[in-house]
Amino acid sequence: MTAYQIETKKQFTVAGLEMTINSQFNDFAGINREKTDFWTRINTDGSLAKLVSQAKDSSLYAVNEVVNNKMMHYAAVLPKNEQVAADRLIEFPSGTYLVVMGTAASQEELTAQLTGAVFGEILPQLTTYSYVGGPNAVQMQAVDDKFQGMALVPVVMN
């Protein structure tokens, strides 16, 4: 099984560009295609660069959450201040998180690798903690010619 840790994290808020995922919840290929198209669009139209210019640090977040029964996906950053131009502020509450670290050649590969490990491998076998819903994210940074990061998934003790 992929290595993981259970950690207590302080509350933090990210500012994100949003998209609504239209694929069915179990259509992983469709969901991944929509996310890839979204990241391509925001890279091409300059909106991601504008968001990154308002960031406190070099971390980029790929965030998932359900809002009003709709699957949402965000490209997000920790904002320098509260006057950030973004579609939504996403709050990650203080609490217990499942944390999985990884390294990959691209942002897309890192996000898929970590998300797959969390939801396809670790959570189904984890007996002492359960996913509680709410936002989950992959936090990533470019390091040399690779991307390093971690999945952050809120959990509660069973």
PDB file of C-alpha atoms in Angstrom:
ATOM      1  CA  MET A   1       0.000   0.000   0.000  1.00  0.00           C
ATOM      2  CA  THR A   2       1.125   3.569  -0.707  1.00  0.00           C
ATOM      3  CA  ALA A   3       2.706   5.254   2.319  1.00  0.00           C
ATOM      4  CA  TYR A   4       0.517   7.778   4.106  1.00  0.00           C
ATOM      5  CA  GLN A   5       0.293   9.741   7.343  1.00  0.00           C
ATOM      6  CA  ILE A   6      -2.564  11.002   9.471  1.00  0.00           C
ATOM      7  CA  GLU A   7      -1.808  14.582  10.510  1.00  0.00           C
ATOM      8  CA  THR A   8      -3.525  17.461  12.281  1.00  0.00           C
ATOM      9  CA  LYS A   9      -3.588  20.559  10.056  1.00  0.00           C
ATOM     10  CA  LYS A  10      -4.413  24.156  10.888  1.00  0.00           C
ATOM     11  CA  GLN A  11      -7.213  25.917   9.022  1.00  0.00           C
ATOM     12  CA  PHE A  12      -6.229  27.461   5.695  1.00  0.00           C
ATOM     13  CA  THR A  13      -8.089  29.085   2.829  1.00  0.00           C
ATOM     14  CA  VAL A  14      -7.234  28.929  -0.862  1.00  0.00           C
ATOM     15  CA  ALA A  15      -8.530  31.132  -3.676  1.00  0.00           C
ATOM     16  CA  GLY A  16      -9.566  29.243  -6.762  1.00  0.00           C
ATOM     17  CA  LEU A  17     -10.725  29.323 -10.351  1.00  0.00           C
ATOM     18  CA  GLU A  18     -13.663  26.953 -10.600  1.00  0.00           C
ATOM     19  CA  MET A  19     -15.288  24.532 -12.972  1.00  0.00           C
ATOM     20  CA  THR A  20     -18.329  22.319 -12.603  1.00  0.00           C
ATOM     21  CA  ILE A  21     -17.697  18.692 -13.497  1.00  0.00           C
ATOM     22  CA  ASN A  22     -20.503  17.411 -15.715  1.00  0.00           C
ATOM     23  CA  SER A  23     -19.424  13.760 -16.004  1.00  0.00           C
ATOM     24  CA  GLN A  24     -21.107  11.142 -13.837  1.00  0.00           C
ATOM     25  CA  PHE A  25     -19.488  10.541 -10.439  1.00  0.00           C
ATOM     26  CA  ASN A  26     -18.094   7.138 -11.518  1.00  0.00           C
ATOM     27  CA  ASP A  27     -16.947   8.222 -15.019  1.00  0.00           C
ATOM     28  CA  PHE A  28     -13.283   8.654 -14.121  1.00  0.00           C
ATOM     29  CA  ALA A  29     -12.156   9.045 -17.745  1.00  0.00           C
ATOM     30  CA  GLY A  30     -14.742  11.777 -18.317  1.00  0.00           C
ATOM     31  CA  ILE A  31     -13.840  13.565 -15.087  1.00  0.00           C
ATOM     32  CA  ASN A  32     -10.127  13.445 -15.918  1.00  0.00           C
ATOM     33  CA  ARG A  33     -10.793  14.731 -19.448  1.00  0.00           C
ATOM     34  CA  GLU A  34     -12.824  17.668 -18.090  1.00  0.00           C
ATOM     35  CA  LYS A  35     -10.098  18.525 -15.568  1.00  0.00           C
ATOM     36  CA  THR A  36      -7.393  18.341 -18.250  1.00  0.00           C
ATOM     37  CA  ASP A  37      -9.418  20.615 -20.546  1.00  0.00           C
ATOM     38  CA  PHE A  38      -9.945  23.075 -17.672  1.00  0.00           C
ATOM     39  CA  TRP A  39      -6.228  23.256 -16.810  1.00  0.00           C
ATOM     40  CA  THR A  40      -5.334  23.644 -20.506  1.00  0.00           C
ATOM     41  CA  ARG A  41      -7.849  26.493 -20.878  1.00  0.00           C
ATOM     42  CA  ILE A  42      -6.723  28.440 -17.797  1.00  0.00           C
ATOM     43  CA  ASN A  43      -3.070  28.029 -18.799  1.00  0.00           C
ATOM     44  CA  THR A  44      -3.823  29.215 -22.338  1.00  0.00           C
ATOM     45  CA  ASP A  45      -6.096  32.170 -21.512  1.00  0.00           C
ATOM     46  CA  GLY A  46      -3.779  33.573 -18.812  1.00  0.00           C
ATOM     47  CA  SER A  47      -6.218  33.247 -15.922  1.00  0.00           C
ATOM     48  CA  LEU A  48      -3.974  30.775 -14.058  1.00  0.00           C
ATOM     49  CA  ALA A  49      -0.972  33.103 -14.400  1.00  0.00           C
ATOM     50  CA  LYS A  50      -3.072  35.960 -13.024  1.00  0.00           C
ATOM     51  CA  LEU A  51      -4.157  33.825 -10.054  1.00  0.00           C
ATOM     52  CA  VAL A  52      -0.585  32.660  -9.389  1.00  0.00           C
ATOM     53  CA  SER A  53       0.599  36.297  -9.379  1.00  0.00           C
ATOM     54  CA  GLN A  54      -1.649  36.824  -6.320  1.00  0.00           C
ATOM     55  CA  ALA A  55      -0.225  33.839  -4.402  1.00  0.00           C
ATOM     56  CA  LYS A  56       1.564  33.929  -1.071  1.00  0.00           C
ATOM     57  CA  ASP A  57       3.937  31.128  -2.133  1.00  0.00           C
ATOM     58  CA  SER A  58       4.751  28.854  -5.065  1.00  0.00           C
ATOM     59  CA  SER A  59       2.257  26.100  -4.192  1.00  0.00           C
ATOM     60  CA  LEU A  60      -0.585  25.333  -6.557  1.00  0.00           C
ATOM     61  CA  TYR A  61      -3.663  23.394  -5.406  1.00  0.00           C
ATOM     62  CA  ALA A  62      -5.959  21.118  -7.411  1.00  0.00           C
ATOM     63  CA  VAL A  63      -9.088  21.114  -5.229  1.00  0.00           C
ATOM     64  CA  ASN A  64     -12.207  18.955  -5.408  1.00  0.00           C
ATOM     65  CA  GLU A  65     -15.440  19.413  -3.467  1.00  0.00           C
ATOM     66  CA  VAL A  66     -19.174  18.970  -3.786  1.00  0.00           C
ATOM     67  CA  VAL A  67     -21.235  22.184  -3.617  1.00  0.00           C
ATOM     68  CA  ASN A  68     -25.023  22.063  -3.831  1.00  0.00           C
ATOM     69  CA  ASN A  69     -24.835  18.461  -5.112  1.00  0.00           C
ATOM     70  CA  LYS A  70     -22.462  19.452  -7.943  1.00  0.00           C
ATOM     71  CA  MET A  71     -18.907  18.169  -8.313  1.00  0.00           C
ATOM     72  CA  MET A  72     -16.555  21.140  -8.430  1.00  0.00           C
ATOM     73  CA  HIS A  73     -12.880  21.370  -9.311  1.00  0.00           C
ATOM     74  CA  TYR A  74     -10.582  24.329  -8.690  1.00  0.00           C
ATOM     75  CA  ALA A  75      -7.112  25.532  -9.557  1.00  0.00           C
ATOM     76  CA  ALA A  76      -6.156  27.414  -6.416  1.00  0.00           C
ATOM     77  CA  VAL A  77      -3.426  29.222  -4.498  1.00  0.00           C
ATOM     78  CA  LEU A  78      -2.870  30.533  -0.988  1.00  0.00           C
ATOM     79  CA  PRO A  79      -3.687  34.222  -1.531  1.00  0.00           C
ATOM     80  CA  LYS A  80      -1.371  37.059  -0.442  1.00  0.00           C
ATOM     81  CA  ASN A  81      -4.361  38.974   0.903  1.00  0.00           C
ATOM     82  CA  GLU A  82      -8.147  38.972   0.953  1.00  0.00           C
ATOM     83  CA  GLN A  83      -8.497  41.086  -2.212  1.00  0.00           C
ATOM     84  CA  VAL A  84      -7.689  38.235  -4.569  1.00  0.00           C
ATOM     85  CA  ALA A  85      -9.420  37.918  -7.943  1.00  0.00           C
ATOM     86  CA  ALA A  86     -10.852  34.394  -7.860  1.00  0.00           C
ATOM     87  CA  ASP A  87     -14.132  32.567  -8.395  1.00  0.00           C
ATOM     88  CA  ARG A  88     -14.277  31.151  -4.873  1.00  0.00           C
ATOM     89  CA  LEU A  89     -12.492  31.027  -1.533  1.00  0.00           C
ATOM     90  CA  ILE A  90     -12.290  27.423  -0.309  1.00  0.00           C
ATOM     91  CA  GLU A  91     -11.773  26.879   3.406  1.00  0.00           C
ATOM     92  CA  PHE A  92     -10.008  23.818   4.712  1.00  0.00           C
ATOM     93  CA  PRO A  93     -10.958  23.543   8.388  1.00  0.00           C
ATOM     94  CA  SER A  94      -8.576  22.674  11.197  1.00  0.00           C
ATOM     95  CA  GLY A  95      -8.612  18.963  11.781  1.00  0.00           C
ATOM     96  CA  THR A  96      -7.300  15.548  10.911  1.00  0.00           C
ATOM     97  CA  TYR A  97      -6.119  14.876   7.361  1.00  0.00           C
ATOM     98  CA  LEU A  98      -4.908  11.873   5.429  1.00  0.00           C
ATOM     99  CA  VAL A  99      -1.644  13.009   3.797  1.00  0.00           C
ATOM    100  CA  VAL A 100       0.022  11.205   0.891  1.00  0.00           C
ATOM    101  CA  MET A 101       3.261  12.485  -0.669  1.00  0.00           C
ATOM    102  CA  GLY A 102       4.379  12.044  -4.264  1.00  0.00           C
ATOM    103  CA  THR A 103       6.564  13.162  -7.162  1.00  0.00           C
ATOM    104  CA  ALA A 104       5.760  13.077 -10.871  1.00  0.00           C
ATOM    105  CA  ALA A 105       6.799  14.532 -14.227  1.00  0.00           C
ATOM    106  CA  SER A 106       3.695  16.744 -14.597  1.00  0.00           C
ATOM    107  CA  GLN A 107       0.960  18.381 -12.539  1.00  0.00           C
ATOM    108  CA  GLU A 108      -1.632  16.150 -14.165  1.00  0.00           C
ATOM    109  CA  GLU A 109       0.350  12.985 -13.446  1.00  0.00           C
ATOM    110  CA  LEU A 110       0.960  13.978  -9.807  1.00  0.00           C
ATOM    111  CA  THR A 111      -2.706  14.779  -9.218  1.00  0.00           C
ATOM    112  CA  ALA A 112      -3.835  11.489 -10.795  1.00  0.00           C
ATOM    113  CA  GLN A 113      -1.212   9.494  -8.883  1.00  0.00           C
ATOM    114  CA  LEU A 114      -2.094  10.950  -5.474  1.00  0.00           C
ATOM    115  CA  THR A 115      -5.859  11.015  -5.980  1.00  0.00           C
ATOM    116  CA  GLY A 116      -5.788   7.419  -7.222  1.00  0.00           C
ATOM    117  CA  ALA A 117      -3.750   6.281  -4.215  1.00  0.00           C
ATOM    118  CA  VAL A 118      -6.068   8.040  -1.739  1.00  0.00           C
ATOM    119  CA  PHE A 119      -9.463   7.059  -3.142  1.00  0.00           C
ATOM    120  CA  GLY A 120      -8.583   3.829  -4.955  1.00  0.00           C
ATOM    121  CA  GLU A 121      -6.188   2.264  -2.493  1.00  0.00           C
ATOM    122  CA  ILE A 122      -5.789   3.837   0.955  1.00  0.00           C
ATOM    123  CA  LEU A 123      -9.302   4.904   1.980  1.00  0.00           C
ATOM    124  CA  PRO A 124     -10.941   1.592   0.960  1.00  0.00           C
ATOM    125  CA  GLN A 125      -8.458  -0.262   3.220  1.00  0.00           C
ATOM    126  CA  LEU A 126      -8.292   2.259   6.070  1.00  0.00           C
ATOM    127  CA  THR A 127     -10.260   0.920   9.032  1.00  0.00           C
ATOM    128  CA  THR A 128      -9.464   3.496  11.710  1.00  0.00           C
ATOM    129  CA  TYR A 129     -10.419   6.651   9.758  1.00  0.00           C
ATOM    130  CA  SER A 130     -13.089   7.651   7.228  1.00  0.00           C
ATOM    131  CA  TYR A 131     -13.301  10.420   4.652  1.00  0.00           C
ATOM    132  CA  VAL A 132     -15.722  13.065   5.896  1.00  0.00           C
ATOM    133  CA  GLY A 133     -16.388  14.887   2.647  1.00  0.00           C
ATOM    134  CA  GLY A 134     -15.563  18.519   2.243  1.00  0.00           C
ATOM    135  CA  PRO A 135     -12.780  19.841   0.102  1.00  0.00           C
ATOM    136  CA  ASN A 136      -9.774  17.696  -0.662  1.00  0.00           C
ATOM    137  CA  ALA A 137      -6.705  18.845  -2.527  1.00  0.00           C
ATOM    138  CA  VAL A 138      -3.396  18.042  -4.081  1.00  0.00           C
ATOM    139  CA  GLN A 139      -0.862  20.711  -3.125  1.00  0.00           C
ATOM    140  CA  MET A 140       2.064  20.807  -5.559  1.00  0.00           C
ATOM    141  CA  GLN A 141       5.202  22.716  -6.442  1.00  0.00           C
ATOM    142  CA  ALA A 142       7.582  22.594  -9.367  1.00  0.00           C
ATOM    143  CA  VAL A 143      11.006  21.369  -8.208  1.00  0.00           C
ATOM    144  CA  ASP A 144      13.661  21.279 -10.917  1.00  0.00           C
ATOM    145  CA  ASP A 145      12.021  19.393 -13.788  1.00  0.00           C
ATOM    146  CA  LYS A 146       9.431  17.532 -11.656  1.00  0.00           C
ATOM    147  CA  PHE A 147       6.404  18.242  -9.507  1.00  0.00           C
ATOM    148  CA  GLN A 148       6.318  17.323  -5.846  1.00  0.00           C
ATOM    149  CA  GLY A 149       3.312  17.473  -3.616  1.00  0.00           C
ATOM    150  CA  MET A 150       0.825  15.967  -1.254  1.00  0.00           C
ATOM    151  CA  ALA A 151      -2.803  14.963  -1.184  1.00  0.00           C
ATOM    152  CA  LEU A 152      -4.763  16.477   1.711  1.00  0.00           C
ATOM    153  CA  VAL A 153      -7.993  14.652   2.532  1.00  0.00           C
ATOM    154  CA  PRO A 154     -10.047  15.387   5.677  1.00  0.00           C
ATOM    155  CA  VAL A 155     -10.811  12.298   7.784  1.00  0.00           C
ATOM    156  CA  VAL A 156     -12.396  11.446  11.122  1.00  0.00           C
ATOM    157  CA  MET A 157     -11.582   8.613  13.474  1.00  0.00           C
ATOM    158  CA  ASN A 158     -14.095   5.731  13.316  1.00  0.00           C
TER     159      ASN A 158
END
